Coordinates of N, CA, C and O and ligand atoms in Angstrom, one line a residue:
M1 N 118.2 221.1 103.7 CA 118.9 222.4 103.9 C 118.3 223.5 102.9 O 118.1 223.3 101.7
H2 N 117.7 224.5 103.5 CA 117.1 225.6 102.7 C 118.1 226.7 102.5 O 118.8 227.2 103.3
L3 N 118.3 227.0 101.2 CA 119.2 228.1 100.7 C 118.3 229.4 100.8 O 117.2 229.4 100.2
I4 N 118.8 230.4 101.4 CA 118.2 231.7 101.4 C 119.1 232.9 101.1 O 120.3 232.7 101.1
R5 N 118.4 233.9 100.7 CA 119.2 235.2 100.5 C 118.4 236.3 101.2 O 117.3 236.4 101.2
M6 N 119.3 237.0 102.0 CA 118.7 238.1 102.8 C 119.5 239.4 102.4 O 120.7 239.4 102.3
I7 N 118.8 240.5 102.3 CA 119.3 241.8 102.1 C 118.9 242.7 103.2 O 117.7 242.8 103.5
Y8 N 119.8 243.4 103.9 CA 119.5 244.3 104.9 C 120.2 245.6 104.7 O 121.4 245.6 104.0
A9 N 119.7 246.6 105.3 CA 120.4 248.0 105.2 C 120.6 248.4 106.7 O 119.9 247.9 107.6
S10 N 121.6 249.1 107.0 CA 121.9 249.7 108.3 C 122.5 251.0 108.2 O 122.9 251.4 107.1
K11 N 122.5 251.8 109.3 CA 123.1 253.1 109.3 C 124.5 253.0 109.9 O 124.7 252.3 110.9
I12 N 125.4 253.7 109.4 CA 126.8 253.7 109.9 C 126.9 254.5 111.2 O 126.3 255.6 111.2
S13 N 127.5 254.0 112.2 CA 127.6 254.7 113.5 C 128.9 255.5 113.5 O 129.8 255.3 112.6
S14 N 129.1 256.3 114.5 CA 130.3 257.1 114.7 C 131.5 256.3 115.0 O 132.6 256.7 115.0
R15 N 131.3 254.9 115.3 CA 132.4 254.0 115.5 C 133.1 253.6 114.3 O 134.2 253.0 114.3
F16 N 132.3 253.7 113.2 CA 132.9 253.2 111.8 C 134.0 254.2 111.4 O 133.8 255.3 111.2
T17 N 135.2 253.6 111.0 CA 136.3 254.5 110.6 C 136.4 254.6 109.0 O 137.3 255.2 108.7
G18 N 135.6 253.9 108.4 CA 135.7 254.0 106.9 C 136.6 252.7 106.4 O 136.4 251.6 106.9
E19 N 137.5 253.0 105.5 CA 138.2 252.0 104.8 C 139.0 251.0 105.8 O 139.2 249.8 105.6
E20 N 139.5 251.5 106.9 CA 140.2 250.7 107.9 C 139.2 249.6 108.5 O 139.6 248.4 108.5
D21 N 138.0 250.1 108.8 CA 137.0 249.1 109.4 C 136.6 248.1 108.2 O 136.3 247.0 108.5
I22 N 136.5 248.7 107.0 CA 136.0 247.8 105.9 C 137.1 246.7 105.7 O 136.7 245.5 105.6
E23 N 138.3 247.0 105.8 CA 139.4 246.0 105.7 C 139.2 244.9 106.7 O 139.3 243.7 106.4
S24 N 138.9 245.3 108.0 CA 138.8 244.3 109.0 C 137.4 243.5 108.9 O 137.4 242.3 109.1
I25 N 136.4 244.2 108.5 CA 135.1 243.4 108.2 C 135.3 242.4 107.2 O 134.9 241.3 107.2
L26 N 136.0 242.8 106.0 CA 136.2 241.9 104.9 C 137.1 240.8 105.3 O 136.9 239.6 104.9
A27 N 138.1 241.0 106.2 CA 139.0 240.0 106.6 C 138.2 239.0 107.5 O 138.3 237.8 107.3
N28 N 137.4 239.5 108.4 CA 136.6 238.6 109.2 C 135.7 237.8 108.3 O 135.5 236.6 108.6
S29 N 135.1 238.4 107.3 CA 134.1 237.8 106.4 C 134.8 236.7 105.6 O 134.3 235.6 105.5
R30 N 136.0 237.0 105.2 CA 136.7 236.0 104.4 C 137.0 234.8 105.3 O 136.7 233.6 104.9
D31 N 137.4 235.0 106.4 CA 137.7 233.8 107.4 C 136.5 233.1 107.8 O 136.4 231.8 107.7
N32 N 135.4 233.8 108.3 CA 134.3 233.2 108.8 C 133.3 232.6 107.9 O 132.7 231.6 108.0
N33 N 133.0 233.4 106.8 CA 132.0 233.1 105.9 C 132.3 231.8 105.1 O 131.4 231.0 104.8
Q34 N 133.5 231.6 104.8 CA 134.0 230.4 104.1 C 133.6 229.1 104.9 O 133.1 228.2 104.4
V35 N 133.9 229.2 106.2 CA 133.6 228.1 107.2 C 132.2 227.7 107.1 O 131.8 226.5 107.2
I36 N 131.3 228.7 107.1 CA 129.9 228.4 107.2 C 129.2 228.5 105.8 O 127.9 228.5 105.7
N37 N 130.0 228.5 104.8 CA 129.5 228.6 103.4 C 128.5 229.7 103.1 O 127.4 229.5 102.6
I38 N 128.9 230.9 103.5 CA 128.1 232.1 103.2 C 128.8 232.9 102.1 O 130.0 233.1 102.2
S39 N 127.9 233.3 101.2 CA 128.5 234.2 100.2 C 127.7 235.5 100.2 O 126.6 235.6 100.9
G40 N 128.1 236.5 99.5 CA 127.4 237.8 99.5 C 128.2 238.9 99.0 O 129.2 238.9 98.4
I41 N 127.5 240.1 99.3 CA 128.2 241.4 98.8 C 127.9 242.5 99.9 O 126.7 242.5 100.4
L42 N 128.8 243.4 100.1 CA 128.7 244.4 101.0 C 129.0 245.7 100.4 O 130.0 245.8 99.6
C43 N 128.2 246.7 100.7 CA 128.6 248.1 100.1 C 128.2 249.2 101.2 O 127.4 248.9 102.1
Y44 N 128.9 250.3 101.1 CA 128.5 251.4 101.9 C 128.7 252.7 101.1 O 129.6 252.8 100.2
S45 N 127.8 253.6 101.4 CA 127.9 254.9 100.8 C 126.9 255.8 101.5 O 125.9 255.3 102.0
N46 N 127.2 257.1 101.6 CA 126.2 258.1 102.1 C 125.8 257.6 103.5 O 124.6 257.8 103.8
D47 N 126.7 257.2 104.3 CA 126.3 256.8 105.7 C 125.5 255.5 105.8 O 124.8 255.4 107.0
Y48 N 125.3 254.7 104.9 CA 124.5 253.5 104.9 C 125.2 252.3 104.5 O 126.0 252.4 103.5
F49 N 125.0 251.2 105.2 CA 125.5 249.8 104.7 C 124.4 249.2 103.9 O 123.2 249.3 104.3
L50 N 124.7 248.3 102.9 CA 123.7 247.5 102.3 C 124.5 246.1 102.1 O 125.6 246.1 101.6
Q51 N 123.9 245.1 102.7 CA 124.6 243.8 102.6 C 123.6 242.7 102.2 O 122.4 242.7 102.6
C52 N 124.1 241.9 101.3 CA 123.3 240.6 100.9 C 124.1 239.4 101.5 O 125.3 239.3 101.3
L53 N 123.4 238.5 102.1 CA 124.0 237.3 102.7 C 123.2 236.1 102.0 O 122.0 236.1 102.1
E54 N 124.0 235.2 101.5 CA 123.4 234.0 100.9 C 124.0 232.7 101.6 O 125.2 232.6 101.9
G55 N 123.2 231.7 101.9 CA 123.6 230.5 102.4 C 122.5 229.7 103.1 O 121.3 230.0 102.7
S56 N 122.7 228.8 103.9 CA 121.7 228.0 104.6 C 121.0 228.9 105.4 O 121.5 229.9 106.1
R57 N 119.7 228.6 105.7 CA 118.8 229.5 106.5 C 119.4 229.7 107.9 O 119.5 230.8 108.4
I58 N 119.8 228.6 108.4 CA 120.3 228.7 109.8 C 121.6 229.5 110.0 O 121.7 230.4 110.8
N59 N 122.5 229.3 108.9 CA 123.7 230.0 108.9 C 123.6 231.5 108.7 O 124.3 232.4 109.4
V60 N 122.7 231.8 107.7 CA 122.5 233.3 107.4 C 121.8 234.0 108.7 O 122.3 235.0 109.0
N61 N 120.8 233.3 109.3 CA 120.3 233.9 110.4 C 121.2 234.0 111.6 O 121.2 235.1 112.2
Q62 N 122.0 233.1 111.8 CA 123.0 233.2 113.0 C 124.0 234.3 112.7 O 124.3 235.1 113.5
L63 N 124.5 234.5 111.4 CA 125.5 235.5 111.1 C 124.8 236.8 111.1 O 125.4 237.8 111.7
Y64 N 123.6 236.9 110.7 CA 122.9 238.3 110.7 C 122.8 238.7 112.2 O 123.1 239.8 112.5
H65 N 122.4 237.8 113.1 CA 122.3 238.2 114.5 C 123.6 238.5 115.1 O 123.7 239.5 115.9
K66 N 124.7 237.9 114.7 CA 126.0 238.3 115.1 C 126.4 239.7 114.7 O 126.9 240.5 115.4
I67 N 126.1 239.9 113.3 CA 126.4 241.2 112.8 C 125.7 242.4 113.4 O 126.2 243.5 113.6
L68 N 124.4 242.1 113.8 CA 123.6 243.1 114.5 C 124.2 243.6 115.9 O 124.0 244.7 116.2
L69 N 125.1 242.8 116.4 CA 125.7 243.2 117.7 C 126.9 244.2 117.5 O 127.5 244.7 118.4
D70 N 127.2 244.3 116.2 CA 128.4 245.2 115.9 C 128.2 246.6 116.1 O 127.1 247.1 115.5
D71 N 128.8 247.4 116.8 CA 128.4 248.8 117.2 C 128.9 249.7 116.1 O 128.9 250.9 116.2
R72 N 129.4 249.3 115.0 CA 129.8 250.1 113.9 C 128.6 250.5 113.0 O 128.7 251.2 112.1
H73 N 127.5 249.9 113.3 CA 126.3 250.3 112.6 C 125.0 250.2 113.6 O 125.1 249.6 114.7
Y74 N 123.9 250.6 113.1 CA 122.7 250.6 114.0 C 121.4 250.7 113.1 O 121.5 250.8 111.8
D75 N 120.2 250.5 113.7 CA 119.0 250.6 112.9 C 119.0 249.7 111.7 O 118.5 250.1 110.6
P76 N 119.2 248.4 111.9 CA 119.3 247.4 110.8 C 117.7 247.2 110.3 O 116.8 247.3 111.2
A77 N 117.6 247.1 109.1 CA 116.3 246.7 108.5 C 116.4 245.8 107.5 O 117.2 245.9 106.5
I78 N 115.6 244.6 107.5 CA 115.7 243.6 106.5 C 114.8 244.1 105.4 O 113.6 244.4 105.6
L79 N 115.4 244.1 104.2 CA 114.7 244.7 103.0 C 114.2 243.6 102.1 O 113.2 243.8 101.5
K80 N 114.8 242.4 102.2 CA 114.3 241.3 101.3 C 114.9 240.1 101.9 O 116.0 240.0 102.5
Y81 N 114.0 239.0 101.9 CA 114.3 237.7 102.5 C 113.7 236.6 101.5 O 112.5 236.6 101.5
D82 N 114.5 235.8 100.9 CA 113.9 234.8 99.9 C 114.4 233.4 100.1 O 115.7 233.3 100.3
E83 N 113.7 232.4 99.9 CA 114.3 231.1 99.6 C 114.7 231.1 98.1 O 113.9 231.5 97.3
I84 N 115.9 230.6 97.9 CA 116.4 230.7 96.5 C 116.9 229.2 96.1 O 117.0 228.3 96.9
V85 N 117.0 229.1 94.8 CA 117.5 227.8 94.3 C 119.1 227.8 93.9 O 119.7 226.8 93.9
E86 N 119.5 229.1 93.7 CA 120.9 229.2 93.5 C 121.4 230.5 94.0 O 120.7 231.5 94.1
R87 N 122.8 230.6 94.2 CA 123.3 231.9 94.7 C 123.7 232.8 93.5 O 123.9 232.3 92.4
D88 N 123.7 234.1 93.8 CA 124.1 235.1 92.8 C 125.6 235.5 93.0 O 126.2 235.9 92.0
F89 N 126.0 235.2 94.3 CA 127.4 235.8 94.6 C 128.3 234.7 95.1 O 129.1 234.8 95.9
A90 N 128.0 233.5 94.4 CA 128.7 232.2 94.9 C 130.2 232.3 95.0 O 130.8 231.7 95.8
E91 N 130.8 233.2 94.1 CA 132.3 233.2 94.0 C 132.8 234.0 95.2 O 134.1 234.0 95.4
W92 N 132.0 234.7 95.9 CA 132.6 235.6 96.9 C 132.1 235.3 98.3 O 131.0 235.3 98.6
G93 N 133.1 235.1 99.2 CA 132.8 235.0 100.6 C 132.2 236.4 101.0 O 131.2 236.3 101.8
M94 N 132.7 237.4 100.6 CA 132.0 238.8 100.7 C 132.6 239.7 99.7 O 133.7 240.2 99.9
A95 N 131.8 239.8 98.6 CA 132.3 240.8 97.7 C 132.1 242.2 98.2 O 131.3 242.5 99.1
Y96 N 132.8 243.2 97.7 CA 132.8 244.5 98.3 C 132.7 245.5 97.2 O 133.5 245.5 96.1
L97 N 131.7 246.5 97.3 CA 131.6 247.6 96.4 C 132.0 248.9 97.2 O 131.3 249.3 98.1
P98 N 133.1 249.5 96.8 CA 133.4 250.7 97.5 C 132.5 251.9 97.2 O 131.9 251.9 96.1
P99 N 132.5 253.0 98.0 CA 131.6 254.1 97.8 C 131.7 254.7 96.4 O 130.8 255.2 95.8
S100 N 133.0 254.7 95.9 CA 133.2 255.4 94.6 C 132.5 254.7 93.5 O 132.2 255.3 92.4
K101 N 132.1 253.4 93.7 CA 131.4 252.7 92.6 C 129.9 252.9 92.7 O 129.2 252.4 91.8
I102 N 129.4 253.5 93.8 CA 127.9 253.6 94.0 C 127.6 254.9 93.3 O 127.4 256.0 94.0
T103 N 127.5 254.9 92.0 CA 127.3 256.3 91.3 C 125.9 256.7 91.3 O 124.9 255.9 91.4
G104 N 125.8 258.0 91.2 CA 124.4 258.6 91.2 C 123.6 258.1 90.0 O 122.3 257.9 90.1
T105 N 124.2 257.8 88.9 CA 123.5 257.4 87.7 C 122.8 256.0 88.0 O 121.7 255.7 87.7
L106 N 123.6 255.1 88.6 CA 123.2 253.8 88.9 C 122.0 253.8 90.0 O 121.0 253.1 89.8
V107 N 122.3 254.6 91.0 CA 121.4 254.6 92.1 C 120.1 255.2 91.6 O 119.0 254.7 91.9
S108 N 120.1 256.2 90.8 CA 118.8 256.8 90.4 C 118.0 255.9 89.3 O 116.9 256.0 89.3
K109 N 118.8 254.9 88.8 CA 118.2 254.0 87.9 C 117.2 253.1 88.8 O 116.2 252.7 88.3
Y110 N 117.6 252.8 90.0 CA 116.8 251.9 90.9 C 116.1 252.7 92.0 O 115.4 251.9 92.8
S111 N 116.2 253.9 92.2 CA 115.5 254.6 93.2 C 115.0 256.0 92.7 O 115.4 256.4 91.5
G112 N 114.3 256.7 93.5 CA 113.8 258.0 93.0 C 114.8 259.1 93.2 O 114.6 260.3 92.9
D113 N 116.0 258.8 93.6 CA 117.0 259.8 94.0 C 118.4 259.4 93.5 O 118.7 258.2 93.3
R114 N 119.3 260.3 93.3 CA 120.7 260.0 93.0 C 121.6 259.7 94.2 O 122.6 259.1 94.0
K115 N 121.0 260.2 95.3 CA 121.7 259.8 96.6 C 121.4 258.4 97.1 O 120.2 258.0 97.2
F116 N 122.4 257.6 97.5 CA 122.2 256.3 97.9 C 121.5 256.3 99.3 O 122.0 256.8 100.3
N117 N 120.2 255.8 99.4 CA 119.5 255.5 100.6 C 118.6 254.3 100.5 O 117.5 254.4 100.1
P118 N 119.3 253.2 100.9 CA 118.5 251.9 100.8 C 117.2 251.8 101.5 O 116.3 251.1 101.2
Y119 N 117.0 252.7 102.6 CA 115.8 252.7 103.4 C 114.6 253.3 102.5 O 113.5 252.9 102.9
S120 N 115.0 254.0 101.5 CA 113.9 254.5 100.7 C 113.7 253.7 99.4 O 112.9 254.2 98.6
M121 N 114.3 252.5 99.4 CA 114.1 251.7 98.2 C 113.4 250.4 98.5 O 113.4 249.9 99.7
S122 N 112.8 249.8 97.6 CA 112.2 248.4 97.8 C 113.4 247.4 97.8 O 114.4 247.6 97.3
G123 N 113.1 246.3 98.4 CA 114.0 245.2 98.5 C 114.3 244.7 97.1 O 115.5 244.4 96.9
D124 N 113.3 244.7 96.2 CA 113.6 244.2 94.8 C 114.6 245.1 94.1 O 115.5 244.7 93.4
S125 N 114.4 246.4 94.4 CA 115.3 247.4 93.7 C 116.7 247.3 94.2 O 117.7 247.3 93.5
C126 N 116.8 247.1 95.6 CA 118.2 246.9 96.1 C 118.9 245.7 95.6 O 120.0 245.7 95.2
Y127 N 118.1 244.6 95.4 CA 118.7 243.4 94.9 C 119.2 243.6 93.5 O 120.2 243.2 93.1
A128 N 118.3 244.2 92.6 CA 118.6 244.4 91.2 C 119.8 245.4 91.2 O 120.7 245.1 90.2
M129 N 119.9 246.4 92.0 CA 121.0 247.3 91.9 C 122.3 246.6 92.3 O 123.3 246.8 91.6
L130 N 122.3 245.8 93.4 CA 123.5 245.1 93.8 C 124.0 244.2 92.6 O 125.2 244.1 92.4
K131 N 123.0 243.5 92.0 CA 123.4 242.6 90.9 C 124.1 243.3 89.8 O 125.1 242.9 89.3
E132 N 123.5 244.4 89.4 CA 124.1 245.2 88.3 C 125.4 245.8 88.7 O 126.4 245.8 88.0
M133 N 125.6 246.3 89.9 CA 126.8 246.9 90.4 C 127.9 245.8 90.4 O 129.1 246.1 90.2
A134 N 127.5 244.6 90.8 CA 128.4 243.5 91.1 C 129.1 243.1 89.7 O 130.2 242.6 89.7
L135 N 128.3 243.4 88.6 CA 128.8 242.8 87.3 C 130.2 243.4 87.0 O 131.1 242.6 86.5
F136 N 130.5 244.6 87.3 CA 131.7 245.2 86.8 C 132.5 245.9 87.9 O 133.7 246.2 87.7
N137 N 131.9 246.1 89.1 CA 132.6 246.9 90.1 C 133.1 246.3 91.3 O 133.7 247.1 92.2
I138 N 133.1 245.1 91.5 CA 133.7 244.5 92.7 C 135.2 244.6 92.6 O 135.9 244.3 91.6
V139 N 135.8 245.2 93.7 CA 137.2 245.5 93.7 C 138.1 244.6 94.5 O 139.2 244.4 94.4
K140 N 137.4 244.0 95.5 CA 138.2 243.0 96.4 C 137.2 242.2 97.1 O 136.0 242.4 97.1
Q141 N 137.7 241.2 97.8 CA 136.8 240.3 98.6 C 137.4 239.8 99.8 O 138.6 240.1 100.1
Ligands
LIG1 C1 128.0 246.0 108.0 C2 128.7 244.8 108.6 C3 128.7 243.6 107.9 C4 129.5 242.5 108.4 N1 129.5 241.4 107.7 C5 130.2 240.3 108.3 C6 130.2 239.0 107.5 O1 129.6 238.9 106.5 N2 130.9 238.0 108.1 C7 131.5 238.2 109.3 O2 132.2 237.2 109.8 N3 131.6 239.4 110.0 C8 130.9 240.4 109.4 N4 130.9 241.6 110.1 C9 131.8 241.7 111.3 C10 131.1 241.2 112.5 O3 130.1 242.0 113.1 C11 132.2 240.8 113.6 O4 132.9 241.9 113.9 C12 133.1 239.6 113.1 O5 132.4 238.6 112.5 C13 133.9 239.2 114.3 O6 134.8 238.1 113.9 P1 135.4 237.0 114.8 O7 134.2 236.3 115.5 O8 136.1 236.2 114.0 O9 136.1 237.8 115.9 C14 130.2 242.7 109.6 C15 130.1 243.9 110.3 C16 129.4 244.9 109.8 C17 129.4 246.3 110.5

């Protein structure tokens, strides 16, 4: 079994309602990800999603392809994909960072801009930013 971590970004579509949809995405993630042993973290801000998925290669790929079918986002781009020896977000079926926690100060530490735009960031920067934000800012799972 190969353990992998994938980080992708996508754009929020007009179908996305904000916190109401986040509640249902997190509820689905809680139910489904536990069964297939996927952990990770999800955030959104400034009309972009950024999500990290960790688990077996086959399960992460299958879940990613399922998530791509969701019309609440579009233009997905894989920013980072690695085989790993251990998980970073093992405690969370899907940790969540709300937009209020994606501060300009933290974003500018990892990108050239204070505005959150994962498409303009390297995969390594996105990964480092998620890890730092996760240290203090996860509010629910
Ligand atoms: C940005 C984004 C991230 C998502 N992440 C997950 C996830 O980690 N796990 C999950 O089961 N569904 C996730 N979803 C929801 C799925 O697209 C889908 O709606 C859900 O899995 C359907 O659940 P069901 O098969 O139990 O009905 C995500 C959706 C979006 C838009």
